[in-house]
Coordinates of N, CA and C in Angstrom, one line a residue:
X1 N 53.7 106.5 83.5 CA 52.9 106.6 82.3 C 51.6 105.7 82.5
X2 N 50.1 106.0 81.9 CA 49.4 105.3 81.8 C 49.6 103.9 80.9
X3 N 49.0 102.8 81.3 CA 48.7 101.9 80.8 C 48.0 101.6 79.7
X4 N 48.4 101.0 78.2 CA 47.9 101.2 77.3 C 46.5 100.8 77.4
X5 N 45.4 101.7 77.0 CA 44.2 100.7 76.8 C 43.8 99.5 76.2
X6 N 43.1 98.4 77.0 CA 42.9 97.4 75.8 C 42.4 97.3 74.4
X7 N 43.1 96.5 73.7 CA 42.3 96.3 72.3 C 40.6 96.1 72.4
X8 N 39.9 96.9 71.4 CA 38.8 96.0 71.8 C 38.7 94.8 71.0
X9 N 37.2 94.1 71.7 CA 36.8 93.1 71.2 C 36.4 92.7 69.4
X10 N 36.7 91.7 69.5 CA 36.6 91.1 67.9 C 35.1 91.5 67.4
X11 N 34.4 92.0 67.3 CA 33.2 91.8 66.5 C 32.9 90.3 66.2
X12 N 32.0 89.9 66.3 CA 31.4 88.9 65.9 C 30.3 88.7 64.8
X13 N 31.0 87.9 63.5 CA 31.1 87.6 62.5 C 29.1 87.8 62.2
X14 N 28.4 88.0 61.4 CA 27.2 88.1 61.4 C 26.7 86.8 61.4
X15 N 25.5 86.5 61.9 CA 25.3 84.8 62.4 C 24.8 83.9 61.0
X16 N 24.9 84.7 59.3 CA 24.9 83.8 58.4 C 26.2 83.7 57.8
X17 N 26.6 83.9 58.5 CA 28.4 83.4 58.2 C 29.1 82.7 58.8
X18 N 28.3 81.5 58.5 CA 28.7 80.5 59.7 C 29.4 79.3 59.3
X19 N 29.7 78.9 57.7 CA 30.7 78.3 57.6 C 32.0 78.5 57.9
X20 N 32.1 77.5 58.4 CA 34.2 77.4 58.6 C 34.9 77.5 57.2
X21 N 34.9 78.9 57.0 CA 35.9 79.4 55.6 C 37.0 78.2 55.2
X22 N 38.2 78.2 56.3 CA 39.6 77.5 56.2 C 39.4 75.7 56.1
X23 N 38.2 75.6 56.8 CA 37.9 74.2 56.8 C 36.6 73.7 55.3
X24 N 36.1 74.6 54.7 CA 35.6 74.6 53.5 C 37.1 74.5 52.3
X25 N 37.7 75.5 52.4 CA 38.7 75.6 51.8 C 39.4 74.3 51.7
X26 N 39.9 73.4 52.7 CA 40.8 72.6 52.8 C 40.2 71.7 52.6
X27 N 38.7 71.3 52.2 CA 37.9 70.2 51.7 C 37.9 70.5 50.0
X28 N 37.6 71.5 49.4 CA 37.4 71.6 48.8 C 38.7 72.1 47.5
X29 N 39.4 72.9 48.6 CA 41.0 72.9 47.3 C 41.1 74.2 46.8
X30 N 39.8 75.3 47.2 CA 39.7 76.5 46.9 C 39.8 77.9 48.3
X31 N 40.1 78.7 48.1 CA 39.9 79.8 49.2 C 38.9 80.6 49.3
X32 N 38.1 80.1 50.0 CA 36.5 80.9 50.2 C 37.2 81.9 51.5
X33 N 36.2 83.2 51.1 CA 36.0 84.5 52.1 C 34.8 85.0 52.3
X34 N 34.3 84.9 53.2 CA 32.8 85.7 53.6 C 33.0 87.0 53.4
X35 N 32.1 87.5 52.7 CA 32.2 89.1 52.7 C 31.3 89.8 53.5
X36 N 32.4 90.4 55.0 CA 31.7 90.6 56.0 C 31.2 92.0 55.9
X37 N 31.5 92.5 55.2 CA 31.2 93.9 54.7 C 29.4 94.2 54.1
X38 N 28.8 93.3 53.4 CA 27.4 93.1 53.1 C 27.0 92.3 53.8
X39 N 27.3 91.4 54.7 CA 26.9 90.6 55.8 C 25.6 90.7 56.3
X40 N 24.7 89.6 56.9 CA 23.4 90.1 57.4 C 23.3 88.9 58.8
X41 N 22.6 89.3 59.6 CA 22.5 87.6 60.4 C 21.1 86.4 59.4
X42 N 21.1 86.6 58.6 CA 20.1 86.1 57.4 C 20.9 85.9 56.0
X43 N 22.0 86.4 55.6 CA 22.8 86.0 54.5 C 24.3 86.5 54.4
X44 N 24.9 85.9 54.0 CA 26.3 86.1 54.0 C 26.4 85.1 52.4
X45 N 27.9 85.7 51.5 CA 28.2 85.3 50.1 C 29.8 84.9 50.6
X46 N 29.8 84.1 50.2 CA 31.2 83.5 50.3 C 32.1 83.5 48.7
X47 N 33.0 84.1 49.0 CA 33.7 84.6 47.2 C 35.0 83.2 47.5
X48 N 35.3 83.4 45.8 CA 36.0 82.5 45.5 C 36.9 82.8 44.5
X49 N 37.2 84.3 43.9 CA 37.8 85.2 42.8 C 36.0 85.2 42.1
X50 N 35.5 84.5 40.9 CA 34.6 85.3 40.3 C 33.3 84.4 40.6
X51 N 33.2 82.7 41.4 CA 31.8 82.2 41.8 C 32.1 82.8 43.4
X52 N 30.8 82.1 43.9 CA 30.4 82.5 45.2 C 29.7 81.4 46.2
X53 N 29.2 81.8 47.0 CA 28.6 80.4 47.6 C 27.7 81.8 48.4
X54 N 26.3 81.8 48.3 CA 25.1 82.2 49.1 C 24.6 81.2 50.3
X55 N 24.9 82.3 51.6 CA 24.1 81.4 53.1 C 23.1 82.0 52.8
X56 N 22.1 81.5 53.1 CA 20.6 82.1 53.5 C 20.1 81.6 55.1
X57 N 19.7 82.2 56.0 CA 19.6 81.5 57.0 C 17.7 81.9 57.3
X58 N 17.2 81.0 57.7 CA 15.4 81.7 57.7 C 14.7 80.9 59.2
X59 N 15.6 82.1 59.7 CA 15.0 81.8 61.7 C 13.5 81.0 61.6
X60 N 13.2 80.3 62.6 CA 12.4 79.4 62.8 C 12.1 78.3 61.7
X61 N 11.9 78.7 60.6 CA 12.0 77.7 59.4 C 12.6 76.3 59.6
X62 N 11.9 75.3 59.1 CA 12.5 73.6 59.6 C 12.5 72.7 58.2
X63 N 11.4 73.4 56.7 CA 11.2 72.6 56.0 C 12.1 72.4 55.0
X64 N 13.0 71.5 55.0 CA 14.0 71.5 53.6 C 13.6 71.1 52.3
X65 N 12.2 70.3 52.6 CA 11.7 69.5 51.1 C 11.3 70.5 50.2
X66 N 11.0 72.1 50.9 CA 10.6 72.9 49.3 C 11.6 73.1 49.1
X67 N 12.7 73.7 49.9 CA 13.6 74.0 48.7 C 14.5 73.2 47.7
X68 N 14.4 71.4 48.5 CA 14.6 70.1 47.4 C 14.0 70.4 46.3
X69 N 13.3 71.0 45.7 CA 12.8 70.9 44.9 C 13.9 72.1 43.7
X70 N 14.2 72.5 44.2 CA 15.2 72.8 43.1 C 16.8 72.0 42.5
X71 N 16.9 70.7 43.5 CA 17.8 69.9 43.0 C 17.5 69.2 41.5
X72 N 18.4 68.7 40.9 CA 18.4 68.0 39.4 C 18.0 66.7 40.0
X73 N 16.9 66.0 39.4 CA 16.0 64.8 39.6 C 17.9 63.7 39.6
X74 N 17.6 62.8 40.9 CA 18.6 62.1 40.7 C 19.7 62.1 41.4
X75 N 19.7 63.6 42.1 CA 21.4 64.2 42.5 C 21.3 64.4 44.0
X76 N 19.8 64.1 44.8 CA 19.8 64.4 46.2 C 20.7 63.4 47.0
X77 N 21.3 63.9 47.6 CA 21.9 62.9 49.2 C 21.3 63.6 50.6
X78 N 21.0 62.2 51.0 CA 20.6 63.2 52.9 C 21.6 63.1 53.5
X79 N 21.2 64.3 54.1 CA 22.9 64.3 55.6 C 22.0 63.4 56.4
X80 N 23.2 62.7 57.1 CA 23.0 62.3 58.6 C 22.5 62.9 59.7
X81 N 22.8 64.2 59.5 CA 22.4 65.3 60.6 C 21.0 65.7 60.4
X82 N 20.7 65.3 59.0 CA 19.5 66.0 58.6 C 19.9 67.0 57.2
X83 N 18.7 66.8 56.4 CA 19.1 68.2 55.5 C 19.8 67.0 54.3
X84 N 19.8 67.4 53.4 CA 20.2 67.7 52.2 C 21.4 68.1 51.2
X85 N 21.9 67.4 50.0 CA 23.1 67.9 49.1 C 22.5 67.6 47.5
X86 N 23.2 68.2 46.7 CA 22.5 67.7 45.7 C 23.1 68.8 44.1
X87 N 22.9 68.4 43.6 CA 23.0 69.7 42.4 C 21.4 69.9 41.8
X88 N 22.4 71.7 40.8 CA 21.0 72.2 40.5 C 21.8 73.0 39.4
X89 N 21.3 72.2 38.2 CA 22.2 72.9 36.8 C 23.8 72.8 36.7
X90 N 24.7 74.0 36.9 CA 26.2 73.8 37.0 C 26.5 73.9 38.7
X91 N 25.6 74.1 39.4 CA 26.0 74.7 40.8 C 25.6 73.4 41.7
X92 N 25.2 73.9 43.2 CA 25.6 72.9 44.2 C 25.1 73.4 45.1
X93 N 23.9 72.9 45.7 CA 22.7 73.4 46.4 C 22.7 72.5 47.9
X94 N 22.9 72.8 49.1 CA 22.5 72.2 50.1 C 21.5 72.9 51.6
X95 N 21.0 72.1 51.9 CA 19.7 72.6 52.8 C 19.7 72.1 54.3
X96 N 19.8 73.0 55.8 CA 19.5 72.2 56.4 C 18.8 73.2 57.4
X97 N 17.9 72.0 58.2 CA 17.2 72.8 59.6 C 18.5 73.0 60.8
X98 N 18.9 73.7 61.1 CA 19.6 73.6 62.4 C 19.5 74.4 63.4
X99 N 19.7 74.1 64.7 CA 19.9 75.0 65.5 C 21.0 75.6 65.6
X100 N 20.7 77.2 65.3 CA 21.7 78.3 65.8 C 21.9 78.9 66.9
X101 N 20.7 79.0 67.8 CA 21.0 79.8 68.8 C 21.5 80.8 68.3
X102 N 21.8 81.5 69.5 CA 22.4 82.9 69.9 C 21.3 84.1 69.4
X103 N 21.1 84.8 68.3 CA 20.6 85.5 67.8 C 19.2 85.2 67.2
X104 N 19.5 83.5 66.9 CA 18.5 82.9 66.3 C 18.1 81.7 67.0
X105 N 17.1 81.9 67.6 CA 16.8 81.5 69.0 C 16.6 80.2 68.6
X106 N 15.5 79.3 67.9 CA 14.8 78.7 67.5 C 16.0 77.7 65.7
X107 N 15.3 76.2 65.9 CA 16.3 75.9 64.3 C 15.5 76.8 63.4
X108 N 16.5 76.9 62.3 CA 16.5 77.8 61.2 C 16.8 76.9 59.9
X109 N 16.1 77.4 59.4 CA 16.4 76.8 57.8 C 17.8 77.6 56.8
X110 N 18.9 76.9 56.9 CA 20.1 77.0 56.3 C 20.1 76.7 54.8
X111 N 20.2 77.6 53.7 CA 20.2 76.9 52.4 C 21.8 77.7 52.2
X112 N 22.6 76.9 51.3 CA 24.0 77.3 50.6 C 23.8 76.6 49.4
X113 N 23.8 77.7 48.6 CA 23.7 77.6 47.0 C 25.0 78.2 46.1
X114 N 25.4 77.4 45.7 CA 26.3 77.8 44.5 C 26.3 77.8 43.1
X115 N 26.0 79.1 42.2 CA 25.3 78.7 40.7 C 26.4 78.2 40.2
X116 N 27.6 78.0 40.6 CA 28.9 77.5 39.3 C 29.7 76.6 40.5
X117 N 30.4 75.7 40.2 CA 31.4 74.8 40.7 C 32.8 76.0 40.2
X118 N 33.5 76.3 41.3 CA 34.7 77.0 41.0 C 35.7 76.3 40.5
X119 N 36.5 77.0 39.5 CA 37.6 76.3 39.1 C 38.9 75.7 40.7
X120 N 38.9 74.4 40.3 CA 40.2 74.4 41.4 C 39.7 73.6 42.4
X121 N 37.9 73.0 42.4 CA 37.4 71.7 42.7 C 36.5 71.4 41.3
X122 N 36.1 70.3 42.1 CA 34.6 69.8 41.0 C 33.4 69.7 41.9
X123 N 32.1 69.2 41.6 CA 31.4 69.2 42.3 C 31.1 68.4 43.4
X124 N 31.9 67.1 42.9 CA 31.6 66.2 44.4 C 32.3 66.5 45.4
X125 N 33.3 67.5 45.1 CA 34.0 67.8 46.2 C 33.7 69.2 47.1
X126 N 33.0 70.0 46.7 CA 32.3 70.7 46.6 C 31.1 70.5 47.6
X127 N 30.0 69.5 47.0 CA 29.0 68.7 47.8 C 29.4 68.1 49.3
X128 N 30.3 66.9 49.0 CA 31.4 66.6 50.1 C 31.4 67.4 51.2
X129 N 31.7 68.8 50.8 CA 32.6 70.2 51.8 C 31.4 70.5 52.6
X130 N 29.9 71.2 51.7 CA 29.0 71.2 51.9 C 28.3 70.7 53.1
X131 N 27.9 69.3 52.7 CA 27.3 67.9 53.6 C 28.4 67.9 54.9
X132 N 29.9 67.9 54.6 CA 30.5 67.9 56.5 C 30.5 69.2 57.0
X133 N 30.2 70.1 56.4 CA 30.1 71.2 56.8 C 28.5 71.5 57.5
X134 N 27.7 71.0 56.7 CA 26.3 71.6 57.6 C 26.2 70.1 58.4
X135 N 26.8 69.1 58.5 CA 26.9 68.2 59.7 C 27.4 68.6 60.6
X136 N 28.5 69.5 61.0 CA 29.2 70.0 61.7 C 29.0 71.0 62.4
X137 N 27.7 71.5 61.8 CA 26.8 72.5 62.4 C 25.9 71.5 63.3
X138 N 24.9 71.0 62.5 CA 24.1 70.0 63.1 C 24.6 69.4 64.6
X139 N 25.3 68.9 64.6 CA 26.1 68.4 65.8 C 26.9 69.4 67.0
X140 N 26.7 70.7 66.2 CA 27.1 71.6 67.5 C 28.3 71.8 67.6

C-alpha cells in the first residue's frame, strides 16, 4: 500500500494576530480568541464572548504620540520597550513601534484598543497583560 500523504502545513496565523492569546488569557483571567476568519496582516479582533480587543498594525509607522492622544489625561504608562498603556473612557488603549519582520519588513506601529474592560478582569489587569505583552514583542 502507498504511504499516507503528509498533513499539510499549519497556515500561519495573519501577522496582526500577534498576541499570545493563552498568555493574554492567563494574565488577565479571561479567554481571548483571534478571529482568524476576518483576519488581515494589518488587523486582527480578539473576542472575549461580547468585548473584544482590536490589533491594528501600520507597516513602517513609528509614531505613538498621536495616537497617545486618545488616552484619559493622567492614565499614560511607558513601556520599557517603548510604546505606551493607558485608558480611554471604559476601555484600554496601548501603542507600540515594533519590529515585525517577516511580511512587515520595517517597525510598525502596533495599537490594541479595547472599548470595554471584560467581565472576569478589571483594567489594571488588563493594562498589565497589554504592557508585557507588547514588551514581549519588543524584545523579540
Amino acid at each position: 500500500p502507498a504511504p499516507e500523504p503528509a498533513p499539510p502545513a499549519p497556515v500561519a496565523p495573519p501577522a496582526a494576530c500577534l498576541l499570545d492569546a493563552p498568555a493574554l488569557g492567563a494574565a488577565t483571567g479571561v479567554g481571548w480568541v483571534p478571529d482568524l476568519v476576518r483576519a488581515t496582516d494589518t488587523r486582527c479582533v480578539y473576542e472575549s464572548g461580547e468585548e473584544f480587543l482590536a490589533v491594528d498594525v501600520v507597516p513602517g509607522e513609528q509614531d505613538v504620540e498621536t495616537p497617545a492622544e486618545l488616552c484619559d489625561t493622567g492614565t499614560r504608562t511607558d513601556l520599557p520597550g517603548g510604546g505606551l498603556v493607558c485608558r480611554f473612557g471604559d476601555g484600554v488603549f496601548a501603542a507600540a513601534a515594533l519590529p515585525l519582520g517577516g511580511a512587515l519588513d520595517d517597525d510598525s506601529l502596533v495599537t490594541v484598543a479595547a472599548a470595554q474592560v471584560p467581565t472576569g478582569t478589571d483594567a489594571a489587569r488588563l493594562s498589565d497583560a497589554l504592557a508585557d505583552r507588547l514588551d514581549a514583542l519588543a524584545r523579540g
